[in-house]
Amino acid sequence: MIFSLAIYSSLSAQSQDSAYQFAHALLSQGHQLYRVFFYHDGAYQGSFLPCPPQDETDYTARWQALAKMHNIDLVICIAAGLRRGILDQREAQRYEKAQYNLADGFTLSGLGQLVEATVQSDRLITFAR
Amino acid sequence: MMMAAEGNTTTMNAPKKLLFVLRQAPYGSTLAKDALDAILATSAYEQDLSIAFIDDGVFQLINNQQSELIDQKNIARILSALPLYDITQLFVCAASLAERGITLGAISEDITVLEPEALRTLLSQQDHLLSF
Amino acid sequence: MKKGKQHNTKQLAGKNIDVDKEGYLRHLDDWSEGVAECIAQEEGIILTQDHWAVINLLREFYHTFDVSPAMRPLVKYVGIHLGKEKANSIYLLTLFPPSPARIASKIAGLPRPANCL
Amino acid sequence: MSAILHIVNQSPFSSTLLKQCMDRFNNDDGLILLEDGVYGAMSQHPYAQNVRNIKRCYAIKNDLLARGISLDDISDSIQVIDYDEFVQLTIEFPLSHSWY
């Protein structure tokens, strides 16, 4: 079965972890995760700058590892990302910012990617707040 | 003119029935606005798109919102653009309106008021529910 | 490392006006008809009455609905206000080549569209 | 008419979310309590009676145990599940709705 996940939660919400647990479980059962779409405060997941202590979970790194292992499309809504200061090199140039911070494995793209994920997937599960 | 040229990268199959379930009051967080952005974007993709306002989501429909006073985009005015985006399947939960003692304001002429049974039927006829 | 925005200031309609590096106004309040003429000129467009009808309509859409229109609702809006024969994207493309969405909103002094491609 | 899997993640002691979900609940629907939503699995919670009437009500085991809620303290009618079972339920139910 083909799944996509929509994640709207900030780094401080447990639903962030729930989404990961869910993704992990569905992949281990052999299902396909077509896309994880980060919107609203979920966009914060895509920054490589957060530095949690070593004994706490690095959420971004965990998504990256999962994406690498299973070749998952991690998409951050570009408008949500720009508002929250999540930029890749191209957007940093476009908006004349000296820095960019999008973590490897994530891409910035439009809301159309959420629509397309719903169209291509049998299930869309939302995790928020 | 955002998002004008997206969406030509994949072949889309038969339209899916997508219902945006809007449960958030308009200004306390940006979720209501973000949901509308997602809805306007979705309208470009020829899906079978509808919207249901339930719970605090019905507060988005109150007239005379003066959101500029709190430096925010006006949700009611954005809603009034929906017909231009060919978004015409709009529903509101009668019980949520009654519970809050509010009457329909914004886009009231375009919206269908649903009793609980009918709302429930609407929900269960979809391919996906987009929860906002 | 620390580097703020480059302040690109341009002489537009006799005033110093901040624009970003793609020519969008940094402060939407700076817009005037004269500024629009200058931005258009830089895009290689001489504004005619037909252009102005669309520019004014675009601004009206933005101020009425608090969003910049996507192509389809704009075309529909043009049809309602300027007549059916103008309600097509080719007409808008002819007026604002090569990308009516980007060019017309720049000239009309609307926010730059988020890059969604 | 597709059955819906409702997913609730707020405590019924601080939010009306569970009530709002239950107001739209059909007989053949399912309810998953997760995160702070698992406080709704405690037999003392305000809608315990209603939850008891739901045929298919589930709570995420790790979310219960993490919060120190003993599996003995939850309503009998609630099934304790892990994430594998959560995934299975989202397959079994054609639709899901997240209440947050």
mmCIF file of N, CA and C in Angstrom, chain C:
data_model
loop_
_atom_site.group_PDB
_atom_site.id
_atom_site.type_symbol
_atom_site.label_atom_id
_atom_site.label_comp_id
_atom_site.label_asym_id
_atom_site.label_seq_id
_atom_site.Cartn_x
_atom_site.Cartn_y
_atom_site.Cartn_z
ATOM 1 N N MET C 1 31.080 36.621 7.313
ATOM 2 C CA MET C 1 29.867 35.822 7.291
ATOM 3 C C MET C 1 28.637 36.697 7.397
ATOM 4 N N LYS C 2 28.740 37.671 8.331
ATOM 5 C CA LYS C 2 27.537 38.451 8.562
ATOM 6 C C LYS C 2 27.311 39.389 7.394
ATOM 7 N N LYS C 3 26.218 39.170 6.744
ATOM 8 C CA LYS C 3 25.951 40.007 5.594
ATOM 9 C C LYS C 3 24.448 40.176 5.456
ATOM 10 N N GLY C 4 24.013 41.373 5.534
ATOM 11 C CA GLY C 4 22.582 41.618 5.406
ATOM 12 C C GLY C 4 22.201 41.632 3.945
ATOM 13 N N LYS C 5 21.011 42.155 3.670
ATOM 14 C CA LYS C 5 20.587 42.280 2.291
ATOM 15 C C LYS C 5 21.406 43.365 1.609
ATOM 16 N N GLN C 6 21.744 43.114 0.362
ATOM 17 C CA GLN C 6 22.335 44.200 -0.404
ATOM 18 C C GLN C 6 21.244 45.214 -0.637
ATOM 19 N N HIS C 7 21.580 46.473 -0.429
ATOM 20 C CA HIS C 7 20.535 47.446 -0.679
ATOM 21 C C HIS C 7 20.609 47.958 -2.100
ATOM 22 N N ASN C 8 19.900 47.260 -2.954
ATOM 23 C CA ASN C 8 19.803 47.728 -4.326
ATOM 24 C C ASN C 8 18.814 48.873 -4.340
ATOM 25 N N THR C 9 19.324 50.029 -4.615
ATOM 26 C CA THR C 9 18.419 51.162 -4.719
ATOM 27 C C THR C 9 18.416 51.606 -6.166
ATOM 28 N N LYS C 10 17.232 51.873 -6.646
ATOM 29 C CA LYS C 10 17.107 52.251 -8.038
ATOM 30 C C LYS C 10 16.436 53.591 -8.146
ATOM 31 N N GLN C 11 16.813 54.322 -9.156
ATOM 32 C CA GLN C 11 16.069 55.536 -9.499
ATOM 33 C C GLN C 11 14.836 55.110 -10.292
ATOM 34 N N LEU C 12 13.693 55.172 -9.664
ATOM 35 C CA LEU C 12 12.471 54.855 -10.380
ATOM 36 C C LEU C 12 11.544 56.056 -10.268
ATOM 37 N N ALA C 13 11.114 56.576 -11.371
ATOM 38 C CA ALA C 13 10.206 57.723 -11.398
ATOM 39 C C ALA C 13 10.736 58.860 -10.524
ATOM 40 N N GLY C 14 12.046 59.077 -10.620
ATOM 41 C CA GLY C 14 12.638 60.221 -9.941
ATOM 42 C C GLY C 14 12.857 60.047 -8.455
ATOM 43 N N LYS C 15 12.603 58.824 -7.936
ATOM 44 C CA LYS C 15 12.826 58.607 -6.504
ATOM 45 C C LYS C 15 13.758 57.430 -6.310
ATOM 46 N N ASN C 16 14.472 57.424 -5.182
ATOM 47 C CA ASN C 16 15.284 56.262 -4.839
ATOM 48 C C ASN C 16 14.392 55.197 -4.214
ATOM 49 N N ILE C 17 14.345 54.046 -4.846
ATOM 50 C CA ILE C 17 13.431 53.010 -4.380
ATOM 51 C C ILE C 17 14.170 51.691 -4.222
ATOM 52 N N ASP C 18 13.956 51.047 -3.061
ATOM 53 C CA ASP C 18 14.605 49.760 -2.775
ATOM 54 C C ASP C 18 13.935 48.633 -3.546
ATOM 55 N N VAL C 19 14.749 47.904 -4.273
ATOM 56 C CA VAL C 19 14.221 46.726 -4.958
ATOM 57 C C VAL C 19 15.114 45.540 -4.633
ATOM 58 N N ASP C 20 14.566 44.326 -4.784
ATOM 59 C CA ASP C 20 15.450 43.173 -4.614
ATOM 60 C C ASP C 20 16.175 42.914 -5.928
ATOM 61 N N LYS C 21 17.017 41.893 -5.941
ATOM 62 C CA LYS C 21 17.892 41.784 -7.101
ATOM 63 C C LYS C 21 17.168 41.332 -8.352
ATOM 64 N N GLU C 22 15.930 40.878 -8.186
ATOM 65 C CA GLU C 22 15.138 40.581 -9.383
ATOM 66 C C GLU C 22 14.181 41.709 -9.734
ATOM 67 N N GLY C 23 14.317 42.804 -9.021
ATOM 68 C CA GLY C 23 13.570 43.992 -9.403
ATOM 69 C C GLY C 23 12.214 44.160 -8.733
ATOM 70 N N TYR C 24 11.871 43.271 -7.806
ATOM 71 C CA TYR C 24 10.612 43.444 -7.054
ATOM 72 C C TYR C 24 10.794 44.536 -6.001
ATOM 73 N N LEU C 25 9.745 45.326 -5.790
ATOM 74 C CA LEU C 25 9.800 46.359 -4.752
ATOM 75 C C LEU C 25 9.989 45.705 -3.392
ATOM 76 N N ARG C 26 10.877 46.292 -2.577
ATOM 77 C CA ARG C 26 10.997 45.793 -1.210
ATOM 78 C C ARG C 26 9.850 46.291 -0.347
ATOM 79 N N HIS C 27 9.394 47.510 -0.636
ATOM 80 C CA HIS C 27 8.291 48.087 0.142
ATOM 81 C C HIS C 27 7.146 48.357 -0.825
ATOM 82 N N LEU C 28 6.067 47.621 -0.658
ATOM 83 C CA LEU C 28 4.976 47.709 -1.626
ATOM 84 C C LEU C 28 4.368 49.106 -1.661
ATOM 85 N N ASP C 29 4.533 49.873 -0.556
ATOM 86 C CA ASP C 29 3.992 51.230 -0.505
ATOM 87 C C ASP C 29 4.697 52.171 -1.484
ATOM 88 N N ASP C 30 5.868 51.760 -1.964
ATOM 89 C CA ASP C 30 6.612 52.627 -2.901
ATOM 90 C C ASP C 30 5.965 52.665 -4.282
ATOM 91 N N TRP C 31 5.005 51.797 -4.510
ATOM 92 C CA TRP C 31 4.442 51.698 -5.859
ATOM 93 C C TRP C 31 3.695 52.968 -6.265
ATOM 94 N N SER C 32 3.894 53.366 -7.487
ATOM 95 C CA SER C 32 3.088 54.439 -8.082
ATOM 96 C C SER C 32 3.002 54.117 -9.566
ATOM 97 N N GLU C 33 2.176 54.856 -10.271
ATOM 98 C CA GLU C 33 2.068 54.587 -11.706
ATOM 99 C C GLU C 33 3.399 54.828 -12.400
ATOM 100 N N GLY C 34 4.108 55.854 -11.929
ATOM 101 C CA GLY C 34 5.415 56.138 -12.512
ATOM 102 C C GLY C 34 6.391 55.000 -12.284
ATOM 103 N N VAL C 35 6.361 54.452 -11.061
ATOM 104 C CA VAL C 35 7.237 53.324 -10.746
ATOM 105 C C VAL C 35 6.901 52.142 -11.655
ATOM 106 N N ALA C 36 5.612 51.922 -11.854
ATOM 107 C CA ALA C 36 5.182 50.826 -12.728
ATOM 108 C C ALA C 36 5.743 51.003 -14.144
ATOM 109 N N GLU C 37 5.664 52.233 -14.656
ATOM 110 C CA GLU C 37 6.206 52.520 -15.998
ATOM 111 C C GLU C 37 7.682 52.133 -16.071
ATOM 112 N N CYS C 38 8.423 52.511 -15.015
ATOM 113 C CA CYS C 38 9.867 52.241 -15.033
ATOM 114 C C CYS C 38 10.166 50.749 -14.983
ATOM 115 N N ILE C 39 9.445 50.024 -14.085
ATOM 116 C CA ILE C 39 9.689 48.580 -13.992
ATOM 117 C C ILE C 39 9.362 47.927 -15.329
ATOM 118 N N ALA C 40 8.252 48.353 -15.929
ATOM 119 C CA ALA C 40 7.841 47.790 -17.213
ATOM 120 C C ALA C 40 8.924 48.006 -18.263
ATOM 121 N N GLN C 41 9.461 49.220 -18.286
ATOM 122 C CA GLN C 41 10.493 49.553 -19.268
ATOM 123 C C GLN C 41 11.682 48.603 -19.147
ATOM 124 N N GLU C 42 12.067 48.329 -17.870
ATOM 125 C CA GLU C 42 13.191 47.406 -17.658
ATOM 126 C C GLU C 42 12.869 45.999 -18.152
ATOM 127 N N GLU C 43 11.588 45.663 -18.189
ATOM 128 C CA GLU C 43 11.177 44.365 -18.712
ATOM 129 C C GLU C 43 10.938 44.438 -20.218
ATOM 130 N N GLY C 44 11.211 45.588 -20.799
ATOM 131 C CA GLY C 44 11.041 45.751 -22.230
ATOM 132 C C GLY C 44 9.594 45.909 -22.661
ATOM 133 N N ILE C 45 8.775 46.436 -21.750
ATOM 134 C CA ILE C 45 7.357 46.590 -22.060
ATOM 135 C C ILE C 45 6.970 48.060 -21.966
ATOM 136 N N ILE C 46 6.346 48.567 -23.000
ATOM 137 C CA ILE C 46 5.776 49.915 -22.947
ATOM 138 C C ILE C 46 4.300 49.770 -22.584
ATOM 139 N N LEU C 47 3.904 50.378 -21.506
ATOM 140 C CA LEU C 47 2.549 50.163 -21.005
ATOM 141 C C LEU C 47 1.514 50.903 -21.844
ATOM 142 N N THR C 48 0.552 50.149 -22.350
ATOM 143 C CA THR C 48 -0.574 50.731 -23.076
ATOM 144 C C THR C 48 -1.806 50.671 -22.173
ATOM 145 N N GLN C 49 -2.919 51.173 -22.714
ATOM 146 C CA GLN C 49 -4.183 51.091 -21.960
ATOM 147 C C GLN C 49 -4.537 49.660 -21.597
ATOM 148 N N ASP C 50 -4.272 48.735 -22.535
ATOM 149 C CA ASP C 50 -4.571 47.324 -22.277
ATOM 150 C C ASP C 50 -3.760 46.797 -21.096
ATOM 151 N N HIS C 51 -2.462 47.189 -21.059
ATOM 152 C CA HIS C 51 -1.645 46.786 -19.918
ATOM 153 C C HIS C 51 -2.225 47.346 -18.625
ATOM 154 N N TRP C 52 -2.554 48.618 -18.668
ATOM 155 C CA TRP C 52 -3.033 49.277 -17.442
ATOM 156 C C TRP C 52 -4.324 48.660 -16.930
ATOM 157 N N ALA C 53 -5.177 48.249 -17.859
ATOM 158 C CA ALA C 53 -6.429 47.624 -17.423
ATOM 159 C C ALA C 53 -6.124 46.371 -16.589
ATOM 160 N N VAL C 54 -5.146 45.588 -17.053
ATOM 161 C CA VAL C 54 -4.793 44.360 -16.327
ATOM 162 C C VAL C 54 -4.073 44.679 -15.021
ATOM 163 N N ILE C 55 -3.161 45.659 -15.072
ATOM 164 C CA ILE C 55 -2.425 46.025 -13.854
ATOM 165 C C ILE C 55 -3.391 46.501 -12.767
ATOM 166 N N ASN C 56 -4.317 47.358 -13.163
ATOM 167 C CA ASN C 56 -5.276 47.868 -12.178
ATOM 168 C C ASN C 56 -6.154 46.752 -11.630
ATOM 169 N N LEU C 57 -6.495 45.829 -12.507
ATOM 170 C CA LEU C 57 -7.339 44.718 -12.083
ATOM 171 C C LEU C 57 -6.590 43.795 -11.122
ATOM 172 N N LEU C 58 -5.316 43.610 -11.419
ATOM 173 C CA LEU C 58 -4.466 42.783 -10.567
ATOM 174 C C LEU C 58 -4.375 43.397 -9.169
ATOM 175 N N ARG C 59 -4.209 44.710 -9.118
ATOM 176 C CA ARG C 59 -4.146 45.391 -7.818
ATOM 177 C C ARG C 59 -5.497 45.320 -7.110
ATOM 178 N N GLU C 60 -6.551 45.433 -7.897
ATOM 179 C CA GLU C 60 -7.880 45.356 -7.297
ATOM 180 C C GLU C 60 -8.121 43.960 -6.705
ATOM 181 N N PHE C 61 -7.718 42.935 -7.455
ATOM 182 C CA PHE C 61 -7.845 41.553 -6.960
ATOM 183 C C PHE C 61 -7.102 41.420 -5.637
ATOM 184 N N TYR C 62 -5.870 41.884 -5.625
ATOM 185 C CA TYR C 62 -5.028 41.746 -4.429
ATOM 186 C C TYR C 62 -5.647 42.459 -3.231
ATOM 187 N N HIS C 63 -6.169 43.646 -3.459
ATOM 188 C CA HIS C 63 -6.725 44.402 -2.336
ATOM 189 C C HIS C 63 -8.105 43.912 -1.926
ATOM 190 N N THR C 64 -8.828 43.296 -2.852
ATOM 191 C CA THR C 64 -10.153 42.777 -2.509
ATOM 192 C C THR C 64 -10.056 41.456 -1.754
ATOM 193 N N PHE C 65 -9.154 40.596 -2.185
ATOM 194 C CA PHE C 65 -9.132 39.228 -1.666
ATOM 195 C C PHE C 65 -7.917 38.919 -0.786
ATOM 196 N N ASP C 66 -7.007 39.864 -0.626
ATOM 197 C CA ASP C 66 -5.837 39.677 0.238
ATOM 198 C C ASP C 66 -4.902 38.561 -0.221
ATOM 199 N N VAL C 67 -5.015 38.160 -1.470
ATOM 200 C CA VAL C 67 -4.048 37.214 -2.048
ATOM 201 C C VAL C 67 -3.718 37.651 -3.474
ATOM 202 N N SER C 68 -2.517 37.302 -3.919
ATOM 203 C CA SER C 68 -2.195 37.467 -5.331
ATOM 204 C C SER C 68 -2.825 36.313 -6.088
ATOM 205 N N PRO C 69 -3.459 36.589 -7.209
ATOM 206 C CA PRO C 69 -4.170 35.510 -7.903
ATOM 207 C C PRO C 69 -3.226 34.549 -8.616
ATOM 208 N N ALA C 70 -3.623 33.283 -8.665
ATOM 209 C CA ALA C 70 -3.005 32.361 -9.602
ATOM 210 C C ALA C 70 -3.540 32.700 -10.988
ATOM 211 N N MET C 71 -2.975 32.057 -11.995
ATOM 212 C CA MET C 71 -3.330 32.392 -13.374
ATOM 213 C C MET C 71 -4.835 32.222 -13.649
ATOM 214 N N ARG C 72 -5.373 31.088 -13.240
ATOM 215 C CA ARG C 72 -6.749 30.779 -13.596
ATOM 216 C C ARG C 72 -7.757 31.772 -13.006
ATOM 217 N N PRO C 73 -7.693 32.041 -11.685
ATOM 218 C CA PRO C 73 -8.629 33.049 -11.146
ATOM 219 C C PRO C 73 -8.414 34.434 -11.752
ATOM 220 N N LEU C 74 -7.171 34.751 -12.123
ATOM 221 C CA LEU C 74 -6.952 36.061 -12.750
ATOM 222 C C LEU C 74 -7.655 36.134 -14.101
ATOM 223 N N VAL C 75 -7.500 35.056 -14.866
ATOM 224 C CA VAL C 75 -8.157 35.020 -16.177
ATOM 225 C C VAL C 75 -9.672 35.169 -16.012
ATOM 226 N N LYS C 76 -10.201 34.491 -15.005
ATOM 227 C CA LYS C 76 -11.628 34.566 -14.746
ATOM 228 C C LYS C 76 -12.044 36.000 -14.365
ATOM 229 N N TYR C 77 -11.243 36.600 -13.532
ATOM 230 C CA TYR C 77 -11.499 37.968 -13.068
ATOM 231 C C TYR C 77 -11.431 38.955 -14.234
ATOM 232 N N VAL C 78 -10.444 38.741 -15.111
ATOM 233 C CA VAL C 78 -10.335 39.565 -16.315
ATOM 234 C C VAL C 78 -11.605 39.426 -17.146
ATOM 235 N N GLY C 79 -12.092 38.199 -17.262
ATOM 236 C CA GLY C 79 -13.310 37.961 -18.038
ATOM 237 C C GLY C 79 -14.498 38.733 -17.477
ATOM 238 N N ILE C 80 -14.610 38.739 -16.162
ATOM 239 C CA ILE C 80 -15.732 39.434 -15.529
ATOM 240 C C ILE C 80 -15.650 40.943 -15.753
ATOM 241 N N HIS C 81 -14.436 41.502 -15.656
ATOM 242 C CA HIS C 81 -14.299 42.960 -15.650
ATOM 243 C C HIS C 81 -13.907 43.564 -16.991
ATOM 244 N N LEU C 82 -13.173 42.801 -17.818
ATOM 245 C CA LEU C 82 -12.692 43.395 -19.067
ATOM 246 C C LEU C 82 -13.324 42.749 -20.295
ATOM 247 N N GLY C 83 -14.147 41.750 -20.059
ATOM 248 C CA GLY C 83 -14.828 41.129 -21.189
ATOM 249 C C GLY C 83 -14.278 39.760 -21.527
ATOM 250 N N LYS C 84 -15.171 38.903 -22.034
ATOM 251 C CA LYS C 84 -14.840 37.497 -22.303
ATOM 252 C C LYS C 84 -13.686 37.334 -23.277
ATOM 253 N N GLU C 85 -13.625 38.247 -24.291
ATOM 254 C CA GLU C 85 -12.608 38.061 -25.332
ATOM 255 C C GLU C 85 -11.189 38.210 -24.766
ATOM 256 N N LYS C 86 -11.067 38.849 -23.607
ATOM 257 C CA LYS C 86 -9.734 38.996 -23.003
ATOM 258 C C LYS C 86 -9.458 37.945 -21.938
ATOM 259 N N ALA C 87 -10.459 37.107 -21.692
ATOM 260 C CA ALA C 87 -10.326 36.128 -20.609
ATOM 261 C C ALA C 87 -9.594 34.883 -21.080
ATOM 262 N N ASN C 88 -8.349 35.026 -21.451
ATOM 263 C CA ASN C 88 -7.530 33.853 -21.748
ATOM 264 C C ASN C 88 -6.074 34.151 -21.461
ATOM 265 N N SER C 89 -5.326 33.085 -21.160
ATOM 266 C CA SER C 89 -3.959 33.295 -20.699
ATOM 267 C C SER C 89 -3.040 33.753 -21.825
ATOM 268 N N ILE C 90 -3.404 33.440 -23.068
ATOM 269 C CA ILE C 90 -2.583 33.897 -24.188
ATOM 270 C C ILE C 90 -2.596 35.426 -24.265
ATOM 271 N N TYR C 91 -3.776 36.004 -24.042
ATOM 272 C CA TYR C 91 -3.885 37.472 -24.042
ATOM 273 C C TYR C 91 -2.931 38.070 -22.999
ATOM 274 N N LEU C 92 -2.924 37.470 -21.802
ATOM 275 C CA LEU C 92 -2.050 37.983 -20.741
ATOM 276 C C LEU C 92 -0.581 37.767 -21.087
ATOM 277 N N LEU C 93 -0.305 36.633 -21.719
ATOM 278 C CA LEU C 93 1.072 36.341 -22.129
ATOM 279 C C LEU C 93 1.545 37.348 -23.172
ATOM 280 N N THR C 94 0.646 37.725 -24.073
ATOM 281 C CA THR C 94 0.995 38.713 -25.101
ATOM 282 C C THR C 94 1.337 40.057 -24.469
ATOM 283 N N LEU C 95 0.588 40.404 -23.431
ATOM 284 C CA LEU C 95 0.845 41.691 -22.777
ATOM 285 C C LEU C 95 2.102 41.654 -21.916
ATOM 286 N N PHE C 96 2.298 40.533 -21.202
ATOM 287 C CA PHE C 96 3.390 40.465 -20.222
ATOM 288 C C PHE C 96 4.289 39.259 -20.467
ATOM 289 N N PRO C 97 4.993 39.235 -21.596
ATOM 290 C CA PRO C 97 5.882 38.103 -21.847
ATOM 291 C C PRO C 97 7.144 38.204 -20.988
ATOM 292 N N PRO C 98 7.824 37.113 -20.701
ATOM 293 C CA PRO C 98 7.494 35.751 -21.112
ATOM 294 C C PRO C 98 6.687 35.016 -20.049
ATOM 295 N N SER C 99 6.478 35.641 -18.898
ATOM 296 C CA SER C 99 5.801 34.945 -17.807
ATOM 297 C C SER C 99 4.846 35.931 -17.152
ATOM 298 N N PRO C 100 3.588 35.942 -17.604
ATOM 299 C CA PRO C 100 2.646 36.946 -17.110
ATOM 300 C C PRO C 100 2.547 36.969 -15.584
ATOM 301 N N ALA C 101 2.637 35.785 -14.954
ATOM 302 C CA ALA C 101 2.516 35.732 -13.501
ATOM 303 C C ALA C 101 3.584 36.595 -12.840
ATOM 304 N N ARG C 102 4.829 36.368 -13.247
ATOM 305 C CA ARG C 102 5.928 37.087 -12.603
ATOM 306 C C ARG C 102 5.984 38.555 -13.031
ATOM 307 N N ILE C 103 5.892 38.769 -14.330
ATOM 308 C CA ILE C 103 6.115 40.118 -14.850
ATOM 309 C C ILE C 103 5.000 41.079 -14.424
ATOM 310 N N ALA C 104 3.753 40.636 -14.570
ATOM 311 C CA ALA C 104 2.651 41.539 -14.245
ATOM 312 C C ALA C 104 2.622 41.859 -12.751
ATOM 313 N N SER C 105 2.904 40.866 -11.913
ATOM 314 C CA SER C 105 2.867 41.164 -10.479
ATOM 315 C C SER C 105 4.017 42.084 -10.085
ATOM 316 N N LYS C 106 5.141 41.956 -10.776
ATOM 317 C CA LYS C 106 6.259 42.865 -10.497
ATOM 318 C C LYS C 106 5.872 44.303 -10.857
ATOM 319 N N ILE C 107 5.301 44.466 -12.038
ATOM 320 C CA ILE C 107 4.926 45.813 -12.491
ATOM 321 C C ILE C 107 3.799 46.382 -11.622
ATOM 322 N N ALA C 108 2.890 45.514 -11.194
ATOM 323 C CA ALA C 108 1.747 45.982 -10.403
ATOM 324 C C ALA C 108 2.100 46.218 -8.936
ATOM 325 N N GLY C 109 3.346 45.909 -8.576
ATOM 326 C CA GLY C 109 3.760 46.165 -7.203
ATOM 327 C C GLY C 109 3.143 45.211 -6.196
ATOM 328 N N LEU C 110 2.934 43.970 -6.620
ATOM 329 C CA LEU C 110 2.437 42.936 -5.711
ATOM 330 C C LEU C 110 3.619 42.171 -5.127
ATOM 331 N N PRO C 111 3.369 41.403 -4.039
ATOM 332 C CA PRO C 111 4.478 40.629 -3.471
ATOM 333 C C PRO C 111 5.055 39.670 -4.501
ATOM 334 N N ARG C 112 6.343 39.402 -4.395
ATOM 335 C CA ARG C 112 6.914 38.436 -5.330
ATOM 336 C C ARG C 112 6.307 37.067 -5.022
ATOM 337 N N PRO C 113 5.967 36.329 -6.071
ATOM 338 C CA PRO C 113 5.399 35.004 -5.817
ATOM 339 C C PRO C 113 6.469 34.091 -5.230
ATOM 340 N N ALA C 114 6.083 33.260 -4.254
ATOM 341 C CA ALA C 114 7.029 32.270 -3.750
ATOM 342 C C ALA C 114 7.403 31.372 -4.914
ATOM 343 N N ASN C 115 8.660 30.990 -4.972
ATOM 344 C CA ASN C 115 9.091 30.164 -6.085
ATOM 345 C C ASN C 115 8.646 28.734 -5.873
ATOM 346 N N CYS C 116 7.664 28.331 -6.624
ATOM 347 C CA CYS C 116 7.060 27.020 -6.365
ATOM 348 C C CYS C 116 7.472 25.969 -7.360
ATOM 349 N N LEU C 117 8.401 26.270 -8.227
ATOM 350 C CA LEU C 117 8.728 25.282 -9.249
ATOM 351 C C LEU C 117 9.665 24.209 -8.713
#
